[in-house]
Amino acid sequence: MNETEIRDRLAAIRSELANERTFLAWVRTAIAVVAGGAAMKVLVETAWLRAAGVGLMAAGLSALIFGVVRFRQTRRKIDEAKRLDRP
């Protein structure tokens, strides 16, 4: 394996790890938004703020779904690029 192949392989590994870190950031954000919405729904007495809490919970779920879709799309692109690079 020559130096260029080693660099390309390391770059692919860095791309995979960056994709995983980004996915975990989406998950962390989604959990925080859902938890904030649940706290609002349970702890607040005002009806419109409770509805806002439910909205936050829905937004958190949407963020999680978006993160999963983006992770899978990016992983597919990385896998495709790795296949194209092999002789």
mmCIF file of C-alpha atoms in Angstrom:
data_model
loop_
_atom_site.group_PDB
_atom_site.id
_atom_site.type_symbol
_atom_site.label_atom_id
_atom_site.label_comp_id
_atom_site.label_asym_id
_atom_site.label_seq_id
_atom_site.Cartn_x
_atom_site.Cartn_y
_atom_site.Cartn_z
ATOM 1 C CA MET A 1 0.000 0.000 0.000
ATOM 2 C CA ASN A 2 1.563 3.278 -1.067
ATOM 3 C CA GLU A 3 1.345 6.640 0.690
ATOM 4 C CA THR A 4 -1.546 7.932 -1.443
ATOM 5 C CA GLU A 5 -3.654 4.851 -0.728
ATOM 6 C CA ILE A 6 -2.967 5.192 2.988
ATOM 7 C CA ARG A 7 -4.002 8.850 2.942
ATOM 8 C CA ASP A 8 -7.175 8.027 1.010
ATOM 9 C CA ARG A 9 -8.093 5.268 3.465
ATOM 10 C CA LEU A 10 -7.500 7.544 6.444
ATOM 11 C CA ALA A 11 -9.620 10.252 4.811
ATOM 12 C CA ALA A 12 -12.448 7.744 4.347
ATOM 13 C CA ILE A 13 -12.202 6.744 8.003
ATOM 14 C CA ARG A 14 -12.315 10.411 9.063
ATOM 15 C CA SER A 15 -15.407 10.915 6.905
ATOM 16 C CA GLU A 16 -17.146 7.955 8.519
ATOM 17 C CA LEU A 17 -16.303 9.188 12.003
ATOM 18 C CA ALA A 18 -17.465 12.728 11.195
ATOM 19 C CA ASN A 19 -20.759 11.327 9.923
ATOM 20 C CA GLU A 20 -21.229 9.384 13.157
ATOM 21 C CA ARG A 21 -20.408 12.444 15.289
ATOM 22 C CA THR A 22 -22.912 14.518 13.347
ATOM 23 C CA PHE A 23 -25.570 11.848 13.790
ATOM 24 C CA LEU A 24 -24.943 11.724 17.523
ATOM 25 C CA ALA A 25 -25.265 15.515 17.687
ATOM 26 C CA TRP A 26 -28.699 15.244 16.024
ATOM 27 C CA VAL A 27 -29.715 12.564 18.528
ATOM 28 C CA ARG A 28 -28.468 14.636 21.474
ATOM 29 C CA THR A 29 -30.351 17.692 20.210
ATOM 30 C CA ALA A 30 -33.539 15.696 19.636
ATOM 31 C CA ILE A 31 -33.416 14.247 23.149
ATOM 32 C CA ALA A 32 -32.922 17.700 24.659
ATOM 33 C CA VAL A 33 -35.817 19.211 22.702
ATOM 34 C CA VAL A 34 -38.155 16.315 23.545
ATOM 35 C CA ALA A 35 -37.181 16.517 27.220
ATOM 36 C CA GLY A 36 -37.770 20.272 27.266
ATOM 37 C CA GLY A 37 -41.153 19.816 25.626
ATOM 38 C CA ALA A 38 -42.121 17.075 28.074
ATOM 39 C CA ALA A 39 -41.104 19.259 31.012
ATOM 40 C CA MET A 40 -43.192 22.124 29.651
ATOM 41 C CA LYS A 41 -46.176 19.857 29.157
ATOM 42 C CA VAL A 42 -45.995 18.469 32.687
ATOM 43 C CA LEU A 43 -44.897 21.498 34.712
ATOM 44 C CA VAL A 44 -46.753 24.395 33.095
ATOM 45 C CA GLU A 45 -50.359 25.221 33.930
ATOM 46 C CA THR A 46 -51.173 27.440 30.940
ATOM 47 C CA ALA A 47 -52.882 25.591 28.099
ATOM 48 C CA TRP A 48 -51.037 27.307 25.253
ATOM 49 C CA LEU A 49 -47.659 26.643 26.892
ATOM 50 C CA ARG A 50 -48.602 22.980 27.326
ATOM 51 C CA ALA A 51 -49.445 22.914 23.612
ATOM 52 C CA ALA A 52 -46.060 24.495 22.912
ATOM 53 C CA GLY A 53 -44.502 21.661 24.928
ATOM 54 C CA VAL A 54 -46.229 19.113 22.714
ATOM 55 C CA GLY A 55 -44.961 21.062 19.694
ATOM 56 C CA LEU A 56 -41.428 20.896 21.041
ATOM 57 C CA MET A 57 -41.766 17.156 21.492
ATOM 58 C CA ALA A 58 -42.886 16.830 17.878
ATOM 59 C CA ALA A 59 -39.991 19.030 16.753
ATOM 60 C CA GLY A 60 -37.563 16.794 18.652
ATOM 61 C CA LEU A 61 -38.959 13.704 16.990
ATOM 62 C CA SER A 62 -38.669 15.432 13.612
ATOM 63 C CA ALA A 63 -35.036 16.307 14.341
ATOM 64 C CA LEU A 64 -34.326 12.675 15.186
ATOM 65 C CA ILE A 65 -35.911 11.458 11.953
ATOM 66 C CA PHE A 66 -34.016 14.071 9.947
ATOM 67 C CA GLY A 67 -30.747 13.044 11.609
ATOM 68 C CA VAL A 68 -31.309 9.368 10.798
ATOM 69 C CA VAL A 69 -32.135 10.145 7.159
ATOM 70 C CA ARG A 70 -29.066 12.382 6.747
ATOM 71 C CA PHE A 71 -26.808 9.811 8.416
ATOM 72 C CA ARG A 72 -27.985 7.055 6.086
ATOM 73 C CA GLN A 73 -27.674 9.250 2.978
ATOM 74 C CA THR A 74 -24.150 10.297 3.891
ATOM 75 C CA ARG A 75 -23.134 6.750 4.784
ATOM 76 C CA ARG A 76 -24.400 5.568 1.404
ATOM 77 C CA LYS A 77 -22.351 8.258 -0.360
ATOM 78 C CA ILE A 78 -19.219 7.340 1.595
ATOM 79 C CA ASP A 79 -19.699 3.628 0.844
ATOM 80 C CA GLU A 80 -20.227 4.402 -2.838
ATOM 81 C CA ALA A 81 -17.072 6.523 -2.961
ATOM 82 C CA LYS A 82 -15.082 3.718 -1.315
ATOM 83 C CA ARG A 83 -16.356 1.234 -3.918
ATOM 84 C CA LEU A 84 -15.400 3.562 -6.765
ATOM 85 C CA ASP A 85 -11.874 4.022 -5.375
ATOM 86 C CA ARG A 86 -11.107 0.299 -5.318
ATOM 87 C CA PRO A 87 -9.461 -1.166 -8.407
#
